[in-house]
PDB file of C-alpha atoms in Angstrom:
ATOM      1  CA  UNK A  12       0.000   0.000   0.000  1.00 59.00           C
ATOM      2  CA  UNK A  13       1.384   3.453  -1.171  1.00 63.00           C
ATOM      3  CA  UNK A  14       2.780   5.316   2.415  1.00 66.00           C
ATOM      4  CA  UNK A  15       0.777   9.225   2.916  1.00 67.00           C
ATOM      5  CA  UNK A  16       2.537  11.503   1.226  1.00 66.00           C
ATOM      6  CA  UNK A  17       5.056  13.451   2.333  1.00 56.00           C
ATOM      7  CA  UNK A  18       4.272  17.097   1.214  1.00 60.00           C
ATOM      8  CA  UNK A  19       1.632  18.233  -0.822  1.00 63.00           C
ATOM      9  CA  UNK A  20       2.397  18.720  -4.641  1.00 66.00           C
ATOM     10  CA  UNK A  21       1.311  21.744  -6.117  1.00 72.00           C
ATOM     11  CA  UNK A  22      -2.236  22.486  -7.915  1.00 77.00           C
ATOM     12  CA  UNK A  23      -2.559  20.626 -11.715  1.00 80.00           C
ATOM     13  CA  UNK A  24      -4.316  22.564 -13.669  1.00 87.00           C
ATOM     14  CA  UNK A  25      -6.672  20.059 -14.250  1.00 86.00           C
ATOM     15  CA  UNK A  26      -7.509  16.712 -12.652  1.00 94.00           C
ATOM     16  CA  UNK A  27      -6.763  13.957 -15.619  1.00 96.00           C
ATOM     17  CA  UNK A  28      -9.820  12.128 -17.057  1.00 95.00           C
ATOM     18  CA  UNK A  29      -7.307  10.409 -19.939  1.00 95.00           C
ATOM     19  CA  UNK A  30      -3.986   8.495 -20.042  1.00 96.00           C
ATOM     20  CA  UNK A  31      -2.665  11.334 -22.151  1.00 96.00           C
ATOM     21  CA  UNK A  32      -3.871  13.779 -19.763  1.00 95.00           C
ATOM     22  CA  UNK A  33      -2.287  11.788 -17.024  1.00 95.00           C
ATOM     23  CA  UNK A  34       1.200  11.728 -19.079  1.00 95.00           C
ATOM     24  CA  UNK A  35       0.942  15.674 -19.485  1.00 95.00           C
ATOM     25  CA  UNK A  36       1.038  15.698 -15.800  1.00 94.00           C
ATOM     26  CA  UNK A  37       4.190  12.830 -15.433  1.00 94.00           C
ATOM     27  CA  UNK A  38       1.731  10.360 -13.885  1.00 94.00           C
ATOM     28  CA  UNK A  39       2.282   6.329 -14.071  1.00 95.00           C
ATOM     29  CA  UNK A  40      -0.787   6.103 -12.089  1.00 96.00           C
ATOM     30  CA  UNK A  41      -3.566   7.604 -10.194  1.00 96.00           C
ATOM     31  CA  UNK A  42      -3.576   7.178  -6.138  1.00 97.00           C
ATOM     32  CA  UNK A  43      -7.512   7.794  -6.495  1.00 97.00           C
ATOM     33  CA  UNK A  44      -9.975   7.529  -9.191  1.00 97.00           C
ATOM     34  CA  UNK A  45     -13.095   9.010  -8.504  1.00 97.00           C
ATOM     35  CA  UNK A  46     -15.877   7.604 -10.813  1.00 95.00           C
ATOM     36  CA  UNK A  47     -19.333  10.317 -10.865  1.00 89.00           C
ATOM     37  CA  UNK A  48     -22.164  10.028 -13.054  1.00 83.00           C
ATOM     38  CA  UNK A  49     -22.211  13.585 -13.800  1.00 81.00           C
ATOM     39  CA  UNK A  50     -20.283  14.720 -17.062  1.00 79.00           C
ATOM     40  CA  UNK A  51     -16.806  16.380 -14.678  1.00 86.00           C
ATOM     41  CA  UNK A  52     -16.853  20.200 -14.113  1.00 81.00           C
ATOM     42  CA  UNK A  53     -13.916  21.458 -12.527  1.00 87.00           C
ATOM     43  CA  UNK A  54     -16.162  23.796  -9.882  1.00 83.00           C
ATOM     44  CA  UNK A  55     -17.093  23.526  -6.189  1.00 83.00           C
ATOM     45  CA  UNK A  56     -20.665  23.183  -6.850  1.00 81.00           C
ATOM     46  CA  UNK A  57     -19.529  19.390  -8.107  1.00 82.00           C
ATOM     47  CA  UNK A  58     -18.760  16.915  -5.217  1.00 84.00           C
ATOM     48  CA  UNK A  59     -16.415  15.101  -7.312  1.00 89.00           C
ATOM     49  CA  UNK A  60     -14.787  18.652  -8.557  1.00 91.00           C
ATOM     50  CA  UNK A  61     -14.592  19.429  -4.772  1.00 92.00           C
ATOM     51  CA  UNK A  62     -13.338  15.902  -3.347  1.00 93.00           C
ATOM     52  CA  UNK A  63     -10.335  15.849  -6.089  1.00 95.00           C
ATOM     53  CA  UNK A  64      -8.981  18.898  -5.264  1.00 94.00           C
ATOM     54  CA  UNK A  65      -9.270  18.325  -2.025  1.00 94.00           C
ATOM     55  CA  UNK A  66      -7.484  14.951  -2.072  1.00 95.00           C
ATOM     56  CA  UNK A  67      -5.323  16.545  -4.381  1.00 94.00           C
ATOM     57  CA  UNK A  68      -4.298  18.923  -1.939  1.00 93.00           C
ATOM     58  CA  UNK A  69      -3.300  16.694   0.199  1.00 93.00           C
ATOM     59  CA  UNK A  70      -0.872  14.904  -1.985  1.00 93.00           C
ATOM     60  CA  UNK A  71      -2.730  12.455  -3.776  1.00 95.00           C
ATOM     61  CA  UNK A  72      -2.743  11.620  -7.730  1.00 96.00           C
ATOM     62  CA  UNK A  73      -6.515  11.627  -8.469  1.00 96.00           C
ATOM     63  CA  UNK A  74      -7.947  11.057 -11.517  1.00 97.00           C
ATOM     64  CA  UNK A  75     -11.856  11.358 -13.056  1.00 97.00           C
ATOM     65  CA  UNK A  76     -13.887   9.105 -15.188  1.00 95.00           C
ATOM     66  CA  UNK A  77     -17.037  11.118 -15.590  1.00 89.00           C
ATOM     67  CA  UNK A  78     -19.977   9.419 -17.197  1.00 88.00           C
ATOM     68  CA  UNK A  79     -18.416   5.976 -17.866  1.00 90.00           C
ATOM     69  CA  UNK A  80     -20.531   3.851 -20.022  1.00 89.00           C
ATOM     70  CA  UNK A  81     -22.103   1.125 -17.556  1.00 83.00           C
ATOM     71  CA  UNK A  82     -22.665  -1.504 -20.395  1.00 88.00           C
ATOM     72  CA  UNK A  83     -18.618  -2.153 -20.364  1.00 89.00           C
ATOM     73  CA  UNK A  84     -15.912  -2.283 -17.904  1.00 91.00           C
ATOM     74  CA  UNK A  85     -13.523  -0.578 -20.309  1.00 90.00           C
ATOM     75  CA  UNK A  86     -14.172   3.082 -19.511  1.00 91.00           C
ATOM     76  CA  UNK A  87     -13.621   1.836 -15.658  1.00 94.00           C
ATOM     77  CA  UNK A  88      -9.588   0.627 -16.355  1.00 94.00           C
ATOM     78  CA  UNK A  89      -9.102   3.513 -18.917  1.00 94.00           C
ATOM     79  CA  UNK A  90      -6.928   5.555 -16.099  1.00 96.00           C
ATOM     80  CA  UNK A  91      -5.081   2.775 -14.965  1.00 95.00           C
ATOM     81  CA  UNK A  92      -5.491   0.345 -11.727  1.00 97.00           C
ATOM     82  CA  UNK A  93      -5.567   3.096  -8.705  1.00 97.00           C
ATOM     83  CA  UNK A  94      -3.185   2.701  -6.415  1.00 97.00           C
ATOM     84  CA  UNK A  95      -5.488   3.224  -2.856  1.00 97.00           C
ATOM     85  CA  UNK A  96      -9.130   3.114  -4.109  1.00 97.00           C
ATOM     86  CA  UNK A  97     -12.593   3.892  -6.236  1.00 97.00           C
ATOM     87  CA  UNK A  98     -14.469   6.211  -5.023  1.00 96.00           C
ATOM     88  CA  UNK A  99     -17.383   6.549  -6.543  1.00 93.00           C
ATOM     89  CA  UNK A 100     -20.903   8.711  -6.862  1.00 88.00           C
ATOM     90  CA  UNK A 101     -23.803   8.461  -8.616  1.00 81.00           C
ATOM     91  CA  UNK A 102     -23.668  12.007  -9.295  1.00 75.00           C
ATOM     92  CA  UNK A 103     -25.261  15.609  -7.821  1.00 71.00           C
ATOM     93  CA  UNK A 104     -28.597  13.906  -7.857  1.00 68.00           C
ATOM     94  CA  UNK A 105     -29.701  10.294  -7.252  1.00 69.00           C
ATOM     95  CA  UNK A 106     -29.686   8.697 -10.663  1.00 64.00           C
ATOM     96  CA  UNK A 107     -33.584   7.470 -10.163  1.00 64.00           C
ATOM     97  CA  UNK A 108     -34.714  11.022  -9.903  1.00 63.00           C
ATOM     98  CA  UNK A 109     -32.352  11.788 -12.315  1.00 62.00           C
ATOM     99  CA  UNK A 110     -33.926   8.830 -14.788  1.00 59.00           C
ATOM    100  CA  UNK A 111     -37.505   9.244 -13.964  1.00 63.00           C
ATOM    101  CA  UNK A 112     -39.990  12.213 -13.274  1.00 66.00           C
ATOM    102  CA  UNK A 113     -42.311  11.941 -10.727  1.00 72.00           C
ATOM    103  CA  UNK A 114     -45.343   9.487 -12.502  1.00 72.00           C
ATOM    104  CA  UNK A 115     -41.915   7.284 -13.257  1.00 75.00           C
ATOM    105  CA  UNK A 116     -41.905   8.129 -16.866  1.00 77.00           C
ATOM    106  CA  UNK A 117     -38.213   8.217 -18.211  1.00 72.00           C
ATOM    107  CA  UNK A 118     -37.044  11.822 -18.705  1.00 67.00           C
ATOM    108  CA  UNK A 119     -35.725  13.479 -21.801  1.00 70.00           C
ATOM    109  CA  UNK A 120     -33.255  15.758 -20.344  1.00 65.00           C
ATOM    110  CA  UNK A 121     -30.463  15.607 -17.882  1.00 65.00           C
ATOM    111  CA  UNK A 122     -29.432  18.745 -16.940  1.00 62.00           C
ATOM    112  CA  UNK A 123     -25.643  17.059 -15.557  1.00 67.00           C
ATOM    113  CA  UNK A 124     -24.861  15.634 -19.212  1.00 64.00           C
ATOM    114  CA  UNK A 125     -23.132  16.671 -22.263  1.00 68.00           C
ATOM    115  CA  UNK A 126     -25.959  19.142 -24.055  1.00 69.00           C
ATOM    116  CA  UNK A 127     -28.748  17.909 -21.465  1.00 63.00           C
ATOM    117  CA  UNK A 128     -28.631  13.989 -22.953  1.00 68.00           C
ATOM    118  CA  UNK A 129     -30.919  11.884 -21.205  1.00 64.00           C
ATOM    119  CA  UNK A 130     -29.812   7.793 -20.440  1.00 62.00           C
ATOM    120  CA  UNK A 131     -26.182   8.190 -19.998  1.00 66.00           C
ATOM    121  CA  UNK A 132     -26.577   7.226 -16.332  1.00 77.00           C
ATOM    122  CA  UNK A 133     -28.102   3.724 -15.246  1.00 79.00           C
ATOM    123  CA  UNK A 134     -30.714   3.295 -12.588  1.00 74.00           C
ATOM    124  CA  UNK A 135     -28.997   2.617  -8.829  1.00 80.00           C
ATOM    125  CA  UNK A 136     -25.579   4.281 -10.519  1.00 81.00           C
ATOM    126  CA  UNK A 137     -23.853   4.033  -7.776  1.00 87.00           C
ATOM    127  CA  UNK A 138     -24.024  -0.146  -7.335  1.00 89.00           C
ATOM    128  CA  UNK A 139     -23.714  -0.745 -10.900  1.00 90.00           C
ATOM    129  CA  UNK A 140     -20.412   1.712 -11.305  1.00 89.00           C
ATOM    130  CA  UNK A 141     -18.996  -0.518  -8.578  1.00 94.00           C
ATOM    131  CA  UNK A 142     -19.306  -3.451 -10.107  1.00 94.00           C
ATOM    132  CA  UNK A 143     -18.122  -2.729 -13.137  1.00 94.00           C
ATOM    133  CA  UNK A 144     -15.253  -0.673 -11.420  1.00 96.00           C
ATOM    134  CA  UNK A 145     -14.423  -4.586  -9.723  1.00 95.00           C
ATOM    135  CA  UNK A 146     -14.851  -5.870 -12.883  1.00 95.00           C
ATOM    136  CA  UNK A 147     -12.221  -3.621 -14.248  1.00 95.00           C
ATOM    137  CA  UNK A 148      -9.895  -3.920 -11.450  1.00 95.00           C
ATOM    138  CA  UNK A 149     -10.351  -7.053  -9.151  1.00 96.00           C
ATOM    139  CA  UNK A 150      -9.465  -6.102  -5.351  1.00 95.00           C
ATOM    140  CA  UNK A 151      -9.057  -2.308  -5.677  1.00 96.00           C
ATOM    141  CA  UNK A 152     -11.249  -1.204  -2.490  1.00 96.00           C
ATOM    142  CA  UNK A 153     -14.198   0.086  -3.683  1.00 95.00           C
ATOM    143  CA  UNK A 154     -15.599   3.538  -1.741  1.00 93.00           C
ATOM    144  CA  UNK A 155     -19.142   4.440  -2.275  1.00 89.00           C
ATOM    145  CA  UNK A 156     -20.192   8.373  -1.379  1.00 83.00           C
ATOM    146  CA  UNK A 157     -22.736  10.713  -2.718  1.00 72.00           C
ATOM    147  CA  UNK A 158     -26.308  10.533  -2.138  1.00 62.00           C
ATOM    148  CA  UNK A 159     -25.937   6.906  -2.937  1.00 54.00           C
ATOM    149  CA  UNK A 160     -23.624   6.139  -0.315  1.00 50.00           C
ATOM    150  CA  UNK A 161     -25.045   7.580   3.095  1.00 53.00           C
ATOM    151  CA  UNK A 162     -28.612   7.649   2.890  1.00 53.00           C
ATOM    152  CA  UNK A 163     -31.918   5.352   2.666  1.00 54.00           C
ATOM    153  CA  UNK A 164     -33.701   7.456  -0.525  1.00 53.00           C
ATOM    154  CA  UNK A 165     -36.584   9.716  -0.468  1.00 54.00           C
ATOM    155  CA  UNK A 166     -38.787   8.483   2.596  1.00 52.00           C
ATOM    156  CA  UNK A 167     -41.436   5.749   1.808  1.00 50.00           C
ATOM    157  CA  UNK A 168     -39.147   4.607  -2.010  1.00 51.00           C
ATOM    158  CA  UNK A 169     -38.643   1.015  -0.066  1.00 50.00           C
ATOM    159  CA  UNK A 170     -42.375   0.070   0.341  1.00 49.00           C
ATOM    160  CA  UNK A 171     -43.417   1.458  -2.800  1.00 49.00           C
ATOM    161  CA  UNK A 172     -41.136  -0.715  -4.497  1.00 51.00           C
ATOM    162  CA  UNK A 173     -40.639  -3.641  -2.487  1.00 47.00           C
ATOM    163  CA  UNK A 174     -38.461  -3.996  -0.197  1.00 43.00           C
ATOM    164  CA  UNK A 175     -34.492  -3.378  -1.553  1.00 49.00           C
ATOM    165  CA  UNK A 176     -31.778  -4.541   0.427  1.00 49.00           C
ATOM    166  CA  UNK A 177     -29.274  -1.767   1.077  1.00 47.00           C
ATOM    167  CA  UNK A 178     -27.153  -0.392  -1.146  1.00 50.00           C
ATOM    168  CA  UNK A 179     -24.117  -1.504   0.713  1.00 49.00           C
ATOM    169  CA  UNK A 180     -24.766  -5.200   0.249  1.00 49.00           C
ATOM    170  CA  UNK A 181     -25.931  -4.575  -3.377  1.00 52.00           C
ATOM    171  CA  UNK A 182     -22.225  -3.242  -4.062  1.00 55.00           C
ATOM    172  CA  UNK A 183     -20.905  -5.966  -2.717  1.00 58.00           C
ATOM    173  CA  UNK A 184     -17.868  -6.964  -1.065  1.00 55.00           C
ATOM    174  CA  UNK A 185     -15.197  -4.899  -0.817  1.00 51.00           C
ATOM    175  CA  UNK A 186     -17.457  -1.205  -0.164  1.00 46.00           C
ATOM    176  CA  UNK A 187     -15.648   1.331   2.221  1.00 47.00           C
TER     177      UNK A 187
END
């Protein structure tokens, strides 16, 4: 396991979301790869703009894949195996509100994607990122954050639907 860092290195001008991006900055690998379903806005209002830099700060190599596609674990190794851990986030709003509008109707627009693109997230975002993330990179710790991480979901979701086991189990092993 990589030791804490001894000092922190100074500000990149932008967080890599690419290999070549990644060489730009002299990086082998990332320390960190945070994984968001939001398209990646370097700006505080973002959690995962906000997290980076603040890992960053503190000496860690962190890198971004921002609106992976679900359907293959490719976009999930495209920065390399992290050296520490996944962290990822379904993005600035739960990705079933995001999906659906309130008489559960899929939406047309999402206002965190590329030019508003609906679909580009999948329903429970958060669980399925993290198994394709595992997928990608068997035995990199896997830590889950964001709306999807900490809380239960809008109060009553779990007996409209059925009763869902938590999203912690549905992860799987391995979720920090």
């Amino acid at each position: 396991m990589p030791s804490i860092p001894a000092a922190p290195a100074a500000a990149a001008p932008f967080l890599p979301m690419s290999r070549p991006e990644m060489a730009a900055l002299g990086w082998d690998a990332c320390d960190i790869v945070l994984v968001s379903g939001d398209a990646y806005v370097d700006h505080p209002a973002f959690g995962v703009a906000l997290v980076g830099r603040l890992l960053e700060r503190h000496g860690w190599r962190v890198g971004v894949i921002a609106q992976p596609d679900w359907r293959d674990a490719g976009d999930f190794a495209a920065l390399g195996r992290p050296r520490l851990f996944f962290g990822i986030t379904g993005g600035n709003v739960d990705s079933m509100i995001a999906n659906l509008s309130a008489n559960k109707r899929r939406r047309r627009s999402d206002d965190f994607s590329p030019g508003g693109r609906a679909g580009l997230r999948p329903d429970r975002a958060a669980i399925v990122y993290a198994n394709r993330a595992r997928e990608a990179c068997p035995g990199v710790p896997i830590v889950l954050g964001g709306l999807a991480g900490g809380h239960p979901g809008p109060a009553g979701l779990a007996r409209r639907r059925g009763f869902r086991r938590a999203r912690r189990l549905s992860a799987g092993r391995g979720y920090g």
